Amino acid sequence: MGLSLPRPTFCRHSGAGRGPVRGRFRISRAGRNWTPAFAGVALIMMAVLSTPATAQTQADLTAQAGADWKRADVAMNVQYRATMAFMKTMDGHAGAQTGPSYSQALLASQRAWLTFRDAQCVIQGYGYRGGSAEPMERLACRATLTRERTKQLKDLVWQR
């Protein structure tokens, strides 16, 4: 049992006033049966168009940026602890010292970097100052800089 839906066919029209006209062509009443393949495509298109699109609000985008930053921050903290453990090991092998130890230098560097990151991301967020995208931009900046810092911390662990 086939699906029988009207299928318009187009033929050349001279403009004599017979039937509905679309431009220089008129819709013929002859071919009114749609092919099953076309009917299947039509049903698929109707199903696709009837499903609701997942719209993203600015709040959703900001939440995603926040989650991305938190993941990057967790990864950086794990790497920081590993790098600090390595630096403390290096402190034990350093012998006579002048200036701060490896671990003290790393701690000072991390504190300075955190201050830099926060100030830099405020500046980057100013492109959207007062708008709803400003918090998202700050969080995205924090995620990017935090991933870069994680790589820097990883590169500090060297083998002698």
Short mmCIF file of C-alpha atoms in Angstrom, two decimals:
data_model
loop_
_atom_site.label_atom_id
_atom_site.label_comp_id
_atom_site.label_asym_id
_atom_site.label_seq_id
_atom_site.Cartn_x
_atom_site.Cartn_y
_atom_site.Cartn_z
CA MET A 1 0.00 0.00 0.00
CA GLY A 2 1.67 3.20 -1.16
CA LEU A 3 1.26 6.69 0.14
CA SER A 4 -0.68 8.77 -2.35
CA LEU A 5 -0.09 12.47 -1.95
CA PRO A 6 -0.50 15.11 -4.65
CA ARG A 7 2.66 15.85 -6.59
CA PRO A 8 2.63 18.98 -8.69
CA THR A 9 4.30 18.86 -12.07
CA PHE A 10 5.38 21.89 -13.97
CA CYS A 11 4.92 22.54 -17.64
CA ARG A 12 5.50 25.48 -19.90
CA HIS A 13 2.67 28.01 -19.67
CA SER A 14 1.90 30.60 -22.26
CA GLY A 15 -0.03 32.73 -19.83
CA ALA A 16 -3.48 31.96 -21.25
CA GLY A 17 -5.04 31.85 -17.79
CA ARG A 18 -5.35 28.08 -17.24
CA GLY A 19 -4.59 26.92 -13.68
CA PRO A 20 -2.38 28.43 -10.99
CA VAL A 21 0.64 30.17 -12.43
CA ARG A 22 4.08 30.51 -10.85
CA GLY A 23 6.20 32.79 -12.97
CA ARG A 24 6.27 31.42 -16.51
CA PHE A 25 5.27 27.91 -15.43
CA ARG A 26 1.92 26.58 -14.27
CA ILE A 27 1.23 23.72 -11.90
CA SER A 28 -0.26 20.83 -13.83
CA ARG A 29 -3.07 18.78 -12.37
CA ALA A 30 -1.76 15.66 -14.10
CA GLY A 31 0.87 14.07 -11.84
CA ARG A 32 -0.74 13.96 -8.41
CA ASN A 33 1.00 10.84 -6.98
CA TRP A 34 4.18 11.36 -4.96
CA THR A 35 6.83 8.72 -5.16
CA PRO A 36 7.45 6.72 -1.97
CA ALA A 37 11.05 8.01 -1.80
CA PHE A 38 9.90 11.61 -1.86
CA ALA A 39 7.26 10.84 0.76
CA GLY A 40 9.97 9.30 2.98
CA VAL A 41 12.13 12.40 2.62
CA ALA A 42 9.14 14.59 3.40
CA LEU A 43 8.37 12.60 6.57
CA ILE A 44 12.00 12.81 7.70
CA MET A 45 12.03 16.57 7.10
CA MET A 46 8.81 17.00 9.07
CA ALA A 47 10.28 14.98 11.96
CA VAL A 48 13.48 17.03 11.94
CA LEU A 49 11.61 20.30 11.83
CA SER A 50 9.23 19.28 14.61
CA THR A 51 12.00 18.47 17.13
CA PRO A 52 12.88 21.48 19.26
CA ALA A 53 16.33 22.97 18.79
CA THR A 54 18.52 23.18 21.88
CA ALA A 55 18.88 26.90 22.24
CA GLN A 56 21.78 28.16 24.31
CA THR A 57 21.27 31.19 26.47
CA GLN A 58 24.05 33.46 27.66
CA ALA A 59 23.65 31.92 31.10
CA ASP A 60 24.28 28.47 29.57
CA LEU A 61 27.37 29.72 27.75
CA THR A 62 28.70 31.33 30.93
CA ALA A 63 28.08 28.12 32.89
CA GLN A 64 29.97 26.13 30.24
CA ALA A 65 32.90 28.56 30.39
CA GLY A 66 32.89 28.26 34.18
CA ALA A 67 32.94 24.46 34.01
CA ASP A 68 35.79 24.60 31.49
CA TRP A 69 37.78 26.89 33.80
CA LYS A 70 37.16 24.60 36.79
CA ARG A 71 38.45 21.59 34.83
CA ALA A 72 41.55 23.55 33.79
CA ASP A 73 42.04 24.73 37.39
CA VAL A 74 41.86 21.18 38.77
CA ALA A 75 44.42 20.02 36.20
CA MET A 76 46.72 22.94 37.08
CA ASN A 77 46.47 22.22 40.82
CA VAL A 78 47.36 18.58 40.25
CA GLN A 79 50.38 19.63 38.18
CA TYR A 80 51.34 22.30 40.71
CA ARG A 81 51.46 19.71 43.51
CA ALA A 82 53.60 17.41 41.35
CA THR A 83 55.94 20.26 40.41
CA MET A 84 56.19 21.42 44.02
CA ALA A 85 57.08 17.88 45.13
CA PHE A 86 59.80 17.83 42.48
CA MET A 87 61.10 21.23 43.60
CA LYS A 88 61.26 20.08 47.22
CA THR A 89 63.26 17.06 46.07
CA MET A 90 65.58 19.42 44.21
CA ASP A 91 65.91 21.52 47.40
CA GLY A 92 67.27 18.44 49.17
CA HIS A 93 69.96 18.00 46.49
CA ALA A 94 70.89 21.68 46.16
CA GLY A 95 73.61 21.84 48.81
CA ALA A 96 74.81 25.39 49.54
CA GLN A 97 72.22 27.98 48.56
CA THR A 98 72.19 31.63 47.80
CA GLY A 99 68.71 33.08 47.50
CA PRO A 100 65.35 31.31 47.75
CA SER A 101 64.99 27.56 47.43
CA TYR A 102 63.35 25.93 44.42
CA SER A 103 60.08 25.46 46.29
CA GLN A 104 60.08 29.05 47.60
CA ALA A 105 60.69 30.36 44.09
CA LEU A 106 57.85 28.22 42.72
CA LEU A 107 55.47 29.44 45.44
CA ALA A 108 56.35 33.09 44.73
CA SER A 109 56.00 32.48 40.99
CA GLN A 110 52.58 30.86 41.40
CA ARG A 111 51.27 33.65 43.62
CA ALA A 112 52.48 36.29 41.13
CA TRP A 113 50.98 34.34 38.23
CA LEU A 114 47.57 34.12 39.94
CA THR A 115 47.57 37.90 40.41
CA PHE A 116 48.57 38.37 36.76
CA ARG A 117 45.91 35.95 35.48
CA ASP A 118 43.09 37.63 37.36
CA ALA A 119 44.13 41.14 36.26
CA GLN A 120 44.67 40.03 32.65
CA CYS A 121 41.24 38.44 32.44
CA VAL A 122 39.57 41.57 33.82
CA ILE A 123 41.23 43.51 31.00
CA GLN A 124 40.16 40.94 28.42
CA GLY A 125 36.58 41.03 29.74
CA TYR A 126 36.46 44.80 29.16
CA GLY A 127 35.73 44.09 25.50
CA TYR A 128 32.24 43.13 26.71
CA ARG A 129 32.11 45.49 29.68
CA GLY A 130 28.64 45.81 31.15
CA GLY A 131 27.24 43.14 28.84
CA SER A 132 26.04 39.67 29.62
CA ALA A 133 29.06 38.14 27.82
CA GLU A 134 31.63 39.80 30.13
CA PRO A 135 31.63 37.03 32.79
CA MET A 136 31.86 34.36 30.08
CA GLU A 137 34.85 36.12 28.50
CA ARG A 138 36.63 36.40 31.85
CA LEU A 139 36.06 32.70 32.55
CA ALA A 140 37.23 31.71 29.07
CA CYS A 141 40.36 33.81 29.59
CA ARG A 142 41.01 32.14 32.93
CA ALA A 143 40.64 28.70 31.35
CA THR A 144 43.05 29.55 28.53
CA LEU A 145 45.70 31.08 30.78
CA THR A 146 45.32 28.25 33.32
CA ARG A 147 45.93 25.62 30.63
CA GLU A 148 49.03 27.55 29.54
CA ARG A 149 50.26 27.72 33.16
CA THR A 150 49.71 23.97 33.54
CA LYS A 151 52.06 23.41 30.61
CA GLN A 152 54.62 25.80 32.14
CA LEU A 153 54.48 23.90 35.44
CA LYS A 154 54.89 20.61 33.63
CA ASP A 155 57.95 21.96 31.81
CA LEU A 156 59.56 22.89 35.15
CA VAL A 157 59.88 19.23 36.05
CA TRP A 158 63.18 18.21 34.51
CA GLN A 159 65.39 15.22 35.02
CA ARG A 160 69.12 15.52 35.74
#
